[in-house]
Amino acid sequence: MMDAAPDPNAQPAYDEAWFASRATAGVRRLKAYDPGHDLVALRERFGELALVELGSNENPYGASPAARGAILDELHALHRYPDPRGGVLKRALAEKHGVDACRIVLGNGSHELLMQLAQVFAGPGDEVVFSQFGFAVFALATQAAGASACVVPALGVDDPMPLGHDLDAIAAAITPATKLVYVANPNNPTGTWFARERFARFMAAVPPDVIVVMDEAYAEMADAAAQTDARPLLEQHANLVITRTFSKGYALAGMRVGYAMAAPELVAVMERVRESFNVNGPALAACAAALGDEAHLAWSCERNAEQRVALSEALRSRGLRVPPSQTNFVLVELGERTSKIEAALLERGVVLRPMRGYGLPTYSRITIGTRDENRRLLAALDEVLA
Ligand SMILES: *Cc1c(COP(=O)(O)O)cnc(C)c1O
């Protein structure tokens, strides 16, 4: 018997698989970003004060009081659209970084910019190169754009920079089909970093028609910032894009503001797809004010650096392996029992970020909290490990 021809008037299933089949090639195979835990439900269950939230690399010291004041000053204008150019914030950033404002593009978080860079520069048939254990958004952005990911094996666990980017291998993985390379310095979730001279040699090896995106989300927190910061390379390399964020050092994750610095001509192309009012008015005001409060930034990064040393030592003294970090989190190797330990900690109201999705199932990522939060984490960990 012959198969009946499909009935053109049949009602589609309208299930997720059907809608996915109608989506563009990239979206068809895309999996949504995994935020880790349902924090709203956890806050309801434990109460905000009892919960120790160390899963999302947030800055526990809070934003500058100047940023809070600036948000209040914006409340009279909620019915107005924000400045589509973000002029005030861009000028403040330009001054801070000693670059021209036309080299800056603003994003609703740097997440948005990382996605937009792939949308603009890579599509079906193109390759995007990034490291194994590189920031999760690199893979998402590549897939959403319908481009092919070329994932380069990371450095080994016994390397001085365990699980870090292998820049030689990344450069070697570039082919004529490569449009974009993503690197992060320091990287999340590994905390690893590399020196600017090393990166300068990498840039010299990259073909000049390949765009390199350098994600510096943790720049403000790195002790070695003076040695890692790629800004001095912008003048020489028109194919270099540096992304930064107000979410980490400036403790403004809830405001969703990031920015990219690049050649003015590259910025002009990015502007073509930027949603006109992508950064809201209170957020623009808060970030401009935060830039003016360098003392708060320095204070908060110093506290973080202090606690980073203390927490790393405390974890190591318990026999746990903790790779070096220059960020506000540490990766800790918990071994075969990792998921059980994470679940037991969660029962005690301590939230870490599981690393299974990153292919690091024997590790957990712990945001460095305040001294009190870290003490509560260690007390719970001691109970669980006993
Ligand atoms: C947190 C983080 C970001 C910042 O994301 P936003 O969207 O700006 O909040 C970007 N890159 C890395 C590597 C990060 O860890």
Short mmCIF file of C-alpha atoms and ligand atoms in Angstrom, two decimals:
data_model
loop_
_atom_site.label_atom_id
_atom_site.label_comp_id
_atom_site.label_asym_id
_atom_site.label_seq_id
_atom_site.Cartn_x
_atom_site.Cartn_y
_atom_site.Cartn_z
CA MET A 1 0.00 0.00 0.00
CA MET A 2 1.23 3.48 -0.75
CA ASP A 3 1.77 6.04 2.01
CA ALA A 4 -1.03 8.55 2.09
CA ALA A 5 0.13 12.01 1.02
CA PRO A 6 0.38 14.38 4.01
CA ASP A 7 -2.85 16.28 4.42
CA PRO A 8 -2.02 19.96 3.79
CA ASN A 9 -4.95 20.99 5.97
CA ALA A 10 -4.04 18.80 8.93
CA GLN A 11 -3.65 20.70 12.18
CA PRO A 12 0.05 20.84 13.25
CA ALA A 13 0.90 19.38 16.66
CA TYR A 14 1.93 22.84 17.91
CA ASP A 15 4.31 21.14 20.35
CA GLU A 16 7.83 22.39 21.01
CA ALA A 17 9.27 20.04 18.39
CA TRP A 18 6.88 21.41 15.77
CA PHE A 19 7.72 25.05 16.53
CA ALA A 20 11.42 24.16 16.59
CA SER A 21 11.02 22.67 13.11
CA ARG A 22 9.75 26.08 11.94
CA ALA A 23 12.70 27.92 13.57
CA THR A 24 15.92 28.95 11.82
CA ALA A 25 18.67 26.33 11.46
CA GLY A 26 20.61 27.56 14.50
CA VAL A 27 17.65 27.80 16.83
CA ARG A 28 16.38 24.34 15.82
CA ARG A 29 19.22 22.64 17.70
CA LEU A 30 19.66 25.25 20.43
CA LYS A 31 19.22 24.55 24.12
CA ALA A 32 18.23 27.48 26.34
CA TYR A 33 20.81 28.90 28.79
CA ASP A 34 20.83 26.91 32.03
CA PRO A 35 20.65 29.36 34.95
CA GLY A 36 21.63 26.65 37.47
CA HIS A 37 18.97 26.74 40.18
CA ASP A 38 15.50 28.18 40.64
CA LEU A 39 16.67 30.88 43.04
CA VAL A 40 13.23 32.41 43.47
CA ALA A 41 11.91 29.08 44.77
CA LEU A 42 14.98 28.60 46.98
CA ARG A 43 14.59 32.10 48.49
CA GLU A 44 10.96 31.29 49.28
CA ARG A 45 11.93 28.01 50.88
CA PHE A 46 14.87 29.16 53.00
CA GLY A 47 14.22 32.88 53.38
CA GLU A 48 16.62 35.35 51.77
CA LEU A 49 18.74 35.73 54.89
CA ALA A 50 19.19 32.01 55.48
CA LEU A 51 20.20 31.27 51.90
CA VAL A 52 23.89 31.45 50.99
CA GLU A 53 23.84 32.25 47.27
CA LEU A 54 27.20 31.31 45.80
CA GLY A 55 26.06 30.09 42.40
CA SER A 56 26.01 33.10 40.08
CA ASN A 57 29.25 35.07 40.60
CA GLU A 58 27.37 38.05 41.95
CA ASN A 59 29.21 40.69 43.95
CA PRO A 60 27.95 40.46 47.54
CA TYR A 61 29.22 43.93 48.54
CA GLY A 62 26.52 45.69 46.54
CA ALA A 63 26.58 48.63 44.15
CA SER A 64 27.96 52.08 44.90
CA PRO A 65 25.51 54.25 46.87
CA ALA A 66 25.97 56.77 44.04
CA ALA A 67 24.44 54.23 41.62
CA ARG A 68 21.43 53.76 43.88
CA GLY A 69 20.97 57.54 44.11
CA ALA A 70 21.19 57.88 40.34
CA ILE A 71 18.44 55.28 39.90
CA LEU A 72 16.15 57.19 42.27
CA ASP A 73 16.81 60.38 40.31
CA GLU A 74 15.58 58.61 37.16
CA LEU A 75 12.22 57.61 38.58
CA HIS A 76 10.50 60.80 37.47
CA ALA A 77 11.24 59.87 33.86
CA LEU A 78 10.00 56.29 33.63
CA HIS A 79 7.48 57.29 30.94
CA ARG A 80 10.30 58.52 28.68
CA TYR A 81 12.41 56.37 26.41
CA PRO A 82 16.05 56.27 27.46
CA ASP A 83 18.78 57.96 25.43
CA PRO A 84 19.14 55.50 22.51
CA ARG A 85 22.82 56.41 22.21
CA GLY A 86 23.63 56.15 25.92
CA GLY A 87 25.74 59.26 25.40
CA VAL A 88 26.45 60.13 29.04
CA LEU A 89 27.54 56.62 29.94
CA LYS A 90 29.62 56.24 26.77
CA ARG A 91 31.45 59.49 27.44
CA ALA A 92 32.18 58.39 31.01
CA LEU A 93 33.48 55.05 29.72
CA ALA A 94 35.52 56.76 27.02
CA GLU A 95 37.18 58.92 29.64
CA LYS A 96 37.84 55.99 31.97
CA HIS A 97 39.41 53.88 29.24
CA GLY A 98 41.12 56.68 27.34
CA VAL A 99 39.37 55.74 24.10
CA ASP A 100 37.05 57.62 21.79
CA ALA A 101 33.31 57.19 22.54
CA CYS A 102 32.79 55.97 18.95
CA ARG A 103 34.76 52.85 19.93
CA ILE A 104 32.08 51.81 22.44
CA VAL A 105 28.83 49.89 21.99
CA LEU A 106 26.48 49.29 24.93
CA GLY A 107 24.63 46.05 25.60
CA ASN A 108 21.89 44.78 27.86
CA GLY A 109 24.58 42.89 29.73
CA SER A 110 27.68 41.72 27.90
CA HIS A 111 25.69 38.52 27.27
CA GLU A 112 23.67 40.47 24.70
CA LEU A 113 26.82 41.74 23.00
CA LEU A 114 28.41 38.28 22.88
CA MET A 115 25.24 36.99 21.17
CA GLN A 116 25.11 39.98 18.82
CA LEU A 117 28.72 39.52 17.75
CA ALA A 118 27.91 36.03 16.47
CA GLN A 119 24.67 37.25 14.90
CA VAL A 120 26.60 39.92 13.01
CA PHE A 121 29.76 38.08 12.05
CA ALA A 122 28.94 34.36 11.75
CA GLY A 123 26.22 32.32 10.08
CA PRO A 124 25.56 28.96 8.45
CA GLY A 125 28.77 27.62 6.91
CA ASP A 126 31.03 29.75 9.11
CA GLU A 127 33.19 28.50 11.95
CA VAL A 128 33.54 30.01 15.39
CA VAL A 129 36.52 28.93 17.50
CA PHE A 130 36.62 28.87 21.31
CA SER A 131 38.11 26.82 24.11
CA GLN A 132 36.69 23.80 25.86
CA PHE A 133 35.46 25.07 29.29
CA GLY A 134 35.19 28.56 27.75
CA PHE A 135 32.27 30.77 28.86
CA ALA A 136 28.91 29.06 28.14
CA VAL A 137 27.55 31.96 26.09
CA PHE A 138 30.23 31.40 23.39
CA ALA A 139 28.61 28.08 22.43
CA LEU A 140 25.08 29.49 22.68
CA ALA A 141 25.90 32.49 20.50
CA THR A 142 27.54 30.29 17.86
CA GLN A 143 24.63 27.87 17.75
CA ALA A 144 21.97 30.60 17.69
CA ALA A 145 23.72 32.18 14.71
CA GLY A 146 23.64 28.82 12.90
CA ALA A 147 27.46 28.73 12.66
CA SER A 148 29.65 25.70 13.48
CA ALA A 149 31.54 25.60 16.76
CA CYS A 150 35.16 24.52 16.76
CA VAL A 151 35.90 23.68 20.40
CA VAL A 152 39.63 23.53 21.14
CA PRO A 153 40.81 21.22 23.95
CA ALA A 154 41.76 23.14 27.09
CA LEU A 155 45.10 22.89 28.88
CA GLY A 156 45.46 19.80 31.09
CA VAL A 157 44.70 19.60 34.82
CA ASP A 158 48.43 19.51 35.59
CA ASP A 159 49.26 22.61 33.59
CA PRO A 160 50.14 25.64 35.74
CA MET A 161 46.89 27.11 34.37
CA PRO A 162 44.72 23.99 34.73
CA LEU A 163 41.81 23.78 32.25
CA GLY A 164 42.76 27.19 30.82
CA HIS A 165 42.78 28.37 27.20
CA ASP A 166 45.51 26.83 25.00
CA LEU A 167 46.14 29.91 22.84
CA ASP A 168 48.56 28.08 20.50
CA ALA A 169 45.95 25.41 19.81
CA ILE A 170 43.23 28.04 19.37
CA ALA A 171 45.33 29.91 16.78
CA ALA A 172 46.10 26.61 15.04
CA ALA A 173 42.39 25.71 14.87
CA ILE A 174 41.58 28.76 12.71
CA THR A 175 40.71 27.83 9.12
CA PRO A 176 39.61 29.89 6.10
CA ALA A 177 36.02 29.27 7.30
CA THR A 178 36.68 30.89 10.69
CA LYS A 179 34.89 34.20 11.18
CA LEU A 180 35.07 34.66 14.91
CA VAL A 181 37.17 33.57 17.92
CA TYR A 182 35.96 33.93 21.52
CA VAL A 183 38.38 34.01 24.44
CA ALA A 184 37.85 35.05 28.06
CA ASN A 185 40.52 36.47 30.33
CA PRO A 186 40.05 35.55 33.13
CA ASN A 187 37.71 32.78 32.00
CA ASN A 188 34.51 31.60 33.64
CA PRO A 189 34.09 28.85 34.95
CA THR A 190 37.79 27.99 35.18
CA GLY A 191 39.09 31.27 36.66
CA THR A 192 42.19 30.86 34.46
CA TRP A 193 44.00 33.74 32.75
CA PHE A 194 46.92 34.57 30.49
CA ALA A 195 49.33 37.49 30.23
CA ARG A 196 48.90 40.31 27.75
CA GLU A 197 52.24 39.54 26.04
CA ARG A 198 51.00 36.01 25.46
CA PHE A 199 47.77 37.39 24.01
CA ALA A 200 49.71 39.88 21.87
CA ARG A 201 51.60 36.98 20.27
CA PHE A 202 48.26 35.22 19.75
CA MET A 203 46.80 38.28 18.00
CA ALA A 204 49.86 38.44 15.77
CA ALA A 205 49.22 34.81 14.74
CA VAL A 206 45.51 35.29 13.98
CA PRO A 207 44.69 36.13 10.34
CA PRO A 208 43.68 39.81 10.20
CA ASP A 209 40.27 39.02 8.71
CA VAL A 210 39.19 36.94 11.72
CA ILE A 211 37.43 38.85 14.52
CA VAL A 212 38.68 38.07 18.02
CA VAL A 213 36.32 38.70 20.93
CA MET A 214 38.08 39.07 24.24
CA ASP A 215 35.66 38.77 27.17
CA GLU A 216 37.07 40.67 30.17
CA ALA A 217 34.09 40.37 32.52
CA TYR A 218 36.36 40.03 35.57
CA ALA A 219 38.95 42.65 34.59
CA GLU A 220 38.32 44.84 37.63
CA MET A 221 38.83 41.92 39.99
CA ALA A 222 42.07 40.50 38.64
CA ASP A 223 45.18 41.18 40.77
CA ALA A 224 47.13 40.89 37.58
CA ALA A 225 44.84 43.27 35.65
CA ALA A 226 47.77 45.43 34.66
CA GLN A 227 49.34 42.40 32.97
CA THR A 228 46.21 40.83 31.44
CA ASP A 229 44.13 43.80 30.23
CA ALA A 230 44.01 43.75 26.40
CA ARG A 231 43.08 47.42 25.93
CA PRO A 232 46.56 48.47 24.74
CA LEU A 233 46.14 46.08 21.78
CA LEU A 234 43.00 47.77 20.43
CA GLU A 235 44.92 50.42 18.49
CA GLN A 236 47.02 47.83 16.66
CA HIS A 237 44.27 45.32 15.92
CA ALA A 238 41.08 46.56 14.26
CA ASN A 239 39.84 42.93 14.42
CA LEU A 240 39.90 42.90 18.25
CA VAL A 241 36.74 43.40 20.35
CA ILE A 242 36.92 43.65 24.13
CA THR A 243 33.74 43.11 26.14
CA ARG A 244 33.27 44.21 29.73
CA THR A 245 30.37 44.34 32.17
CA PHE A 246 28.93 46.23 35.13
CA SER A 247 27.68 42.93 36.58
CA LYS A 248 30.77 41.79 38.46
CA GLY A 249 33.21 44.39 39.81
CA TYR A 250 30.55 47.12 39.88
CA ALA A 251 27.95 44.83 41.47
CA LEU A 252 25.20 45.93 39.07
CA ALA A 253 24.17 42.52 37.65
CA GLY A 254 20.49 43.38 38.07
CA MET A 255 20.82 46.48 35.86
CA ARG A 256 22.05 44.46 32.87
CA VAL A 257 24.72 46.65 31.32
CA GLY A 258 27.79 45.57 29.41
CA TYR A 259 29.86 47.22 26.72
CA ALA A 260 32.27 46.40 23.94
CA MET A 261 35.31 48.37 22.83
CA ALA A 262 36.51 47.97 19.25
CA ALA A 263 37.35 49.83 16.06
CA PRO A 264 34.77 52.59 15.37
CA GLU A 265 33.93 50.94 12.03
CA LEU A 266 33.25 47.59 13.71
CA VAL A 267 31.08 49.39 16.28
CA ALA A 268 29.15 51.02 13.42
CA VAL A 269 28.25 47.59 12.04
CA MET A 270 27.24 46.31 15.49
CA GLU A 271 24.99 49.38 15.83
CA ARG A 272 22.97 48.19 12.82
CA VAL A 273 21.43 45.34 14.80
CA ARG A 274 21.42 46.85 18.28
CA GLU A 275 17.86 47.25 19.56
CA SER A 276 17.45 51.05 19.78
CA PHE A 277 16.66 51.24 23.50
CA ASN A 278 18.51 48.15 24.67
CA VAL A 279 19.83 49.76 27.87
CA ASN A 280 17.17 51.34 30.10
CA GLY A 281 17.32 54.79 31.67
CA PRO A 282 17.89 53.82 35.32
CA ALA A 283 20.61 51.41 34.20
CA LEU A 284 22.42 54.07 32.13
CA ALA A 285 22.30 56.48 35.08
CA ALA A 286 23.41 53.86 37.62
CA CYS A 287 26.43 52.83 35.57
CA ALA A 288 27.57 56.39 34.87
CA ALA A 289 27.36 57.11 38.61
CA ALA A 290 29.18 53.87 39.50
CA LEU A 291 32.07 54.84 37.22
CA GLY A 292 32.45 58.00 39.26
CA ASP A 293 32.86 56.07 42.52
CA GLU A 294 36.24 54.44 42.07
CA ALA A 295 36.69 54.15 45.83
CA HIS A 296 33.70 51.83 46.11
CA LEU A 297 34.96 49.65 43.26
CA ALA A 298 38.42 49.42 44.82
CA TRP A 299 36.96 48.65 48.25
CA SER A 300 34.75 45.88 46.94
CA CYS A 301 37.50 44.31 44.80
CA GLU A 302 39.91 44.38 47.76
CA ARG A 303 37.38 42.59 49.98
CA ASN A 304 36.92 40.03 47.21
CA ALA A 305 40.66 39.49 46.78
CA GLU A 306 41.07 39.01 50.55
CA GLN A 307 38.26 36.47 50.70
CA ARG A 308 39.53 34.74 47.55
CA VAL A 309 42.81 33.98 49.33
CA ALA A 310 41.06 32.99 52.57
CA LEU A 311 38.49 30.72 50.91
CA SER A 312 41.03 29.08 48.57
CA GLU A 313 43.29 28.31 51.53
CA ALA A 314 40.40 27.02 53.64
CA LEU A 315 39.30 24.67 50.85
CA ARG A 316 42.86 23.48 50.17
CA SER A 317 43.43 22.85 53.88
CA ARG A 318 40.51 20.38 53.61
CA GLY A 319 42.44 18.48 50.97
CA LEU A 320 40.41 19.87 48.06
CA ARG A 321 42.01 20.89 44.80
CA VAL A 322 41.40 24.56 43.93
CA PRO A 323 42.93 25.88 40.70
CA PRO A 324 44.23 29.46 40.91
CA SER A 325 41.64 32.19 40.27
CA GLN A 326 41.72 35.92 39.51
CA THR A 327 37.94 36.33 39.71
CA ASN A 328 35.17 36.31 42.30
CA PHE A 329 34.76 32.54 42.16
CA VAL A 330 36.83 29.41 42.55
CA LEU A 331 36.50 26.06 40.87
CA VAL A 332 36.86 23.28 43.40
CA GLU A 333 37.33 19.59 42.68
CA LEU A 334 34.93 17.57 44.81
CA GLY A 335 35.44 14.25 43.01
CA GLU A 336 32.97 11.46 42.30
CA ARG A 337 30.61 12.57 45.06
CA THR A 338 30.22 16.08 43.62
CA SER A 339 26.46 15.89 42.89
CA LYS A 340 25.74 14.33 46.29
CA ILE A 341 27.78 17.03 48.04
CA GLU A 342 26.04 19.77 46.04
CA ALA A 343 22.62 18.32 46.89
CA ALA A 344 23.49 18.06 50.60
CA LEU A 345 24.73 21.66 50.62
CA LEU A 346 21.54 22.80 48.91
CA GLU A 347 19.53 21.09 51.68
CA ARG A 348 21.49 23.35 54.06
CA GLY A 349 20.68 26.45 52.02
CA VAL A 350 24.08 26.76 50.34
CA VAL A 351 23.87 27.24 46.57
CA LEU A 352 26.87 26.41 44.37
CA ARG A 353 26.96 26.09 40.57
CA PRO A 354 27.14 22.51 39.31
CA MET A 355 29.59 22.06 36.43
CA ARG A 356 28.11 18.99 34.71
CA GLY A 357 26.80 21.12 31.87
CA TYR A 358 30.36 22.35 31.28
CA GLY A 359 31.71 18.80 31.10
CA LEU A 360 33.35 19.18 34.53
CA PRO A 361 31.16 16.82 36.60
CA THR A 362 33.73 16.37 39.39
CA TYR A 363 34.00 20.13 40.00
CA SER A 364 31.77 22.75 41.50
CA ARG A 365 32.03 26.51 41.02
CA ILE A 366 31.81 28.57 44.19
CA THR A 367 31.30 32.33 44.12
CA ILE A 368 33.43 34.03 46.74
CA GLY A 369 31.01 35.47 49.27
CA THR A 370 31.49 37.79 52.20
CA ARG A 371 33.51 36.51 55.16
CA ASP A 372 30.26 35.48 56.86
CA GLU A 373 28.90 33.67 53.79
CA ASN A 374 32.17 31.81 53.31
CA ARG A 375 32.16 30.78 56.96
CA ARG A 376 28.63 29.39 56.55
CA LEU A 377 29.66 27.58 53.37
CA LEU A 378 32.66 25.97 55.10
CA ALA A 379 30.61 24.96 58.14
CA ALA A 380 28.02 23.27 55.89
CA LEU A 381 30.76 21.66 53.81
CA ASP A 382 32.42 20.24 56.94
CA GLU A 383 29.12 18.68 57.98
CA VAL A 384 28.58 17.20 54.56
CA LEU A 385 32.11 15.89 54.10
CA ALA A 386 32.19 14.33 57.61
C1 LIG B 1 29.35 37.11 34.23
C2 LIG B 1 30.03 37.02 32.92
C3 LIG B 1 29.68 37.87 31.89
C4 LIG B 1 28.74 39.02 32.18
O1 LIG B 1 27.51 38.87 31.75
P1 LIG B 1 26.51 40.11 31.79
O2 LIG B 1 25.56 39.72 30.73
O3 LIG B 1 27.27 41.35 31.50
O4 LIG B 1 25.93 40.11 33.17
C5 LIG B 1 30.34 37.80 30.69
N1 LIG B 1 31.35 36.94 30.51
C6 LIG B 1 31.75 36.13 31.49
C7 LIG B 1 32.90 35.24 31.27
C8 LIG B 1 31.09 36.13 32.72
O5 LIG B 1 31.45 35.29 33.68
#
